[in-house]
XYZ file of C-alpha atoms in Angstrom:
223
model
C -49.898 -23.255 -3.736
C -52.401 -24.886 -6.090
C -52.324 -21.860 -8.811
C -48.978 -22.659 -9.800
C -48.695 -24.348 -13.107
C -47.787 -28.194 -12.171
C -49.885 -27.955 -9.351
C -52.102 -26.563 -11.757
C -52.153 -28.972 -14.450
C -51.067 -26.198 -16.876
C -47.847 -28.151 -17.609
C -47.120 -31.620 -16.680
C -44.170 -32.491 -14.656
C -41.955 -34.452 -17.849
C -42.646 -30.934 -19.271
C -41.779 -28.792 -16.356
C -38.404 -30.898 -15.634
C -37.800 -30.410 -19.914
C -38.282 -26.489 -19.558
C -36.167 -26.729 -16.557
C -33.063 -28.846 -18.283
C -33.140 -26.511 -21.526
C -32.946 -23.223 -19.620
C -30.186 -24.756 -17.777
C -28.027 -26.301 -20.348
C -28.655 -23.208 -22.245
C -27.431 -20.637 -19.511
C -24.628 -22.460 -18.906
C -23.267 -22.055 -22.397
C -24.399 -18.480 -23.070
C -22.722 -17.616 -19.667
C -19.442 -20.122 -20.796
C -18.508 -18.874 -24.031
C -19.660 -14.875 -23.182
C -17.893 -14.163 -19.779
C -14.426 -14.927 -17.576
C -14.035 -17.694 -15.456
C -15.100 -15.748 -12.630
C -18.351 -14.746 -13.943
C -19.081 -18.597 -15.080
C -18.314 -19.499 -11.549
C -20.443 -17.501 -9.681
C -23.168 -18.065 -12.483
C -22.542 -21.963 -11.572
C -22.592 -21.284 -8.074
C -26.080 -19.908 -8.303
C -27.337 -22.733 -10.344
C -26.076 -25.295 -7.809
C -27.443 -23.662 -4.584
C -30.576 -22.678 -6.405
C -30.876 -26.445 -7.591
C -29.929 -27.819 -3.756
C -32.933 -25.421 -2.659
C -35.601 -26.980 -5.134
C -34.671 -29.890 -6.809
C -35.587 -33.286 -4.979
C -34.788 -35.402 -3.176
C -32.613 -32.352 -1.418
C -34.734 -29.666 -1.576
C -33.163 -27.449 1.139
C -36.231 -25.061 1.012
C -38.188 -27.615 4.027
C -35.154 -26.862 6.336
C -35.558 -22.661 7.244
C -31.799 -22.139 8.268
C -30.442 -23.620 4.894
C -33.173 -21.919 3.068
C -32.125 -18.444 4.616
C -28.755 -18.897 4.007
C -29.238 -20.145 0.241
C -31.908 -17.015 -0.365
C -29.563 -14.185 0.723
C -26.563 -15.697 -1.034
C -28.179 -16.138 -4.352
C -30.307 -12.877 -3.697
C -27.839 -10.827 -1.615
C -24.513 -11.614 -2.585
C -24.472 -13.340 -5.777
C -27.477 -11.226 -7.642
C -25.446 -7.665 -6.547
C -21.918 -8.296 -7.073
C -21.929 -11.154 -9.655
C -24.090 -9.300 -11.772
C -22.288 -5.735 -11.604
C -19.556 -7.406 -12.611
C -20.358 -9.261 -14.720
C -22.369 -5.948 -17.002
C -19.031 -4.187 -16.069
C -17.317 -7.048 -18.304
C -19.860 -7.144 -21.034
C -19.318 -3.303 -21.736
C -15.259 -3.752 -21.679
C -14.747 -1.782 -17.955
C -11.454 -3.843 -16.058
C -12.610 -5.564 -12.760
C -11.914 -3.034 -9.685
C -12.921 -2.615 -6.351
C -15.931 -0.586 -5.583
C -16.621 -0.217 -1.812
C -20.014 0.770 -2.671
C -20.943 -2.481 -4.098
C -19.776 -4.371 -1.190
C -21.746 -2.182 0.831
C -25.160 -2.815 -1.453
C -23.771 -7.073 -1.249
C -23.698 -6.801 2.021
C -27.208 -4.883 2.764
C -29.116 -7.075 0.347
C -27.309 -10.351 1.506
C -28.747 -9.117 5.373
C -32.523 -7.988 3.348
C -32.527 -11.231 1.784
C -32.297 -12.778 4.970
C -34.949 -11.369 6.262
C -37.139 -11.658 3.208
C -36.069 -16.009 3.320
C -37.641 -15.387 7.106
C -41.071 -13.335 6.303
C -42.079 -15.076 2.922
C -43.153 -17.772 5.193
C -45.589 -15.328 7.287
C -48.626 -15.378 4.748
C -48.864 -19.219 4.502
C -48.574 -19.936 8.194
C -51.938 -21.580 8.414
C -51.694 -23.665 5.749
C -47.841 -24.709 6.813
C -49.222 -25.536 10.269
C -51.936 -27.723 8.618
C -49.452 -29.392 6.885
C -47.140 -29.481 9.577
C -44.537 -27.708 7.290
C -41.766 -26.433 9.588
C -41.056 -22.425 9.091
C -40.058 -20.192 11.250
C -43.346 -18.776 11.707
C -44.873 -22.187 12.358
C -42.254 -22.682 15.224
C -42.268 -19.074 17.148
C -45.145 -17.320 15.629
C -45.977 -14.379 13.422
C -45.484 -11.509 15.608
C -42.111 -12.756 17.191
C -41.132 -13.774 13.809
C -41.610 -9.940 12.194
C -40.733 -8.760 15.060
C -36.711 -10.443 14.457
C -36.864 -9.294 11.049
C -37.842 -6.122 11.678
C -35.239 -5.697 14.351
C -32.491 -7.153 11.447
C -33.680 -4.659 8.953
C -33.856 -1.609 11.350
C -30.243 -2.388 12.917
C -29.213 -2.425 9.043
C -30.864 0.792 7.956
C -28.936 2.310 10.757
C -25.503 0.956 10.225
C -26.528 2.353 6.891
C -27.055 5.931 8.129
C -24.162 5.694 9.920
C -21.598 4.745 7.443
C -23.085 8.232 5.341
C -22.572 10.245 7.980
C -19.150 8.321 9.289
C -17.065 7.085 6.223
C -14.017 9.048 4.395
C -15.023 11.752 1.909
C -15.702 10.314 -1.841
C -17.188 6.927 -0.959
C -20.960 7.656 -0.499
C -22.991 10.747 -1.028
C -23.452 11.687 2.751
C -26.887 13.297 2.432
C -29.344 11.659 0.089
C -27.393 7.958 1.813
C -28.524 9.251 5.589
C -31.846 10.636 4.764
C -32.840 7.772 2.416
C -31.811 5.069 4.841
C -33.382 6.930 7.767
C -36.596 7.404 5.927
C -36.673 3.670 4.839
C -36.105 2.732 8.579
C -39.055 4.699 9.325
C -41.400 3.165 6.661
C -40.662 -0.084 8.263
C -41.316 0.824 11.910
C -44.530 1.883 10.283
C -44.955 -1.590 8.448
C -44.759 -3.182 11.682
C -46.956 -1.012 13.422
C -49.536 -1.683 11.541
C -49.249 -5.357 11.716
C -52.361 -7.507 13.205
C -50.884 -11.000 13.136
C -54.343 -12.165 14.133
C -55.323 -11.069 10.516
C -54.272 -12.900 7.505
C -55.122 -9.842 5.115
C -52.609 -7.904 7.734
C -49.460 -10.207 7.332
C -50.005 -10.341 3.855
C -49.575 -6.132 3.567
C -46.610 -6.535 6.224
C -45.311 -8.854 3.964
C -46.066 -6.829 0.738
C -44.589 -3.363 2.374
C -41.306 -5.832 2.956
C -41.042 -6.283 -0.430
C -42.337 -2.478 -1.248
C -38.453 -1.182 0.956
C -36.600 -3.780 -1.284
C -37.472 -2.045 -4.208
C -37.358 1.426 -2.878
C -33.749 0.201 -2.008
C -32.799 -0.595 -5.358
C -34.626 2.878 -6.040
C -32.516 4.799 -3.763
C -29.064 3.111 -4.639
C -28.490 5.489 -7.632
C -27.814 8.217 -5.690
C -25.602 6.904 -3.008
């Protein structure tokens, strides 16, 4: 990815790794003297399996199954309940329970796995060039969305079903069931219209992806 700014030459490395170091050192603190020692600990968990994913000479990101698993921990897990939490402390609220934040943990950790496995899908040529070892490089584009697409469909069904199934007072049955269902359907759509012969294609596959994360976060306010 040449437009990025070392790659670039917008920013030399010394200045990239100083940028790096400072916002670092400086979360770390903030987070240290704000928040419990729960908060600090996910926020240090993040850092490290975020660092383990970039930072050489580890750099988890060139092996796919670590780089899955680190994506929808940091993105799925960590980014849903650590940071409800962690606004629920800021404002004063005592830590409790909330089944529906596991339940948005849980379906982001599972979107966030599928995201780690598509963001791969617009580079593919270059990767294979490269010889860059991705999922898609391995099995393919279509069998590749295809997966994912199963994942997120199987999820936006458990979804549907845990409105329509779970005790009274946890989720709001209706707008829960008919905005998962209608999500499900904007994906079978996505793939649908897939032609992973066509690089402009799996780049709008990819894109509508990313389009049902947000709508996700869009719909969670009234579950």
């Amino acid at each position: 990815k040449p437009f990025l700014p070392v790659a670039a030459g917008d920013i030399s490395p010394r200045a990239a790794w100083a940028i790096v170091s400072a916002s670092l050192a400086g979360g770390l603190a903030i987070v240290y003297n704000t928040f419990s020692p729960l908060i600090f600990g996910l926020y240090a968990l993040g850092l490290s399996v975020g660092g383990l994913y970039s930072v050489p000479p580890v750099q988890l990101k060139r092996f796919p199954i670590a780089a899955g698993l680190i994506i929808s921990t940091v993105r799925g897990f960590l980014l849903n309940f650590g940071v409800y939490y962690a606004v629920r402390e800021a404002i004063g609220v005592p830590f409790q329970w909330n089944p529906v934040v596991t339940f948005i943990a849980s379906f982001m950790t599972v979107f966030a796995a599928v995201i780690a496995v598509t963001k791969d899908l617009p580079d593919v040529a270059g990767d294979a060039a490269y010889k860059v070892k991705t999922f898609a490089t391995r099995f393919g584009v279509r069998p590749v969305a295809r997966g994912a697409c199963l994942t997120l469909g199987a999820a936006y069904a458990v979804a549907t079903g845990l409105a329509l199934l779970s005790p009274d007072g946890i989720f709001r049955r209706v707008p829960m069931a008919i905005g998962h269902a209608l999500l499900g359907l904007k994906l079978w759509r996505t793939y649908a219209r897939l032609d992973a012969s066509s690089l402009g294609s799996i780049k709008r596959f990819y894109g509508g992806i990313w389009q049902l994360f947000y709508l996700q976060y869009a719909l969670y306010p009234f579950i």
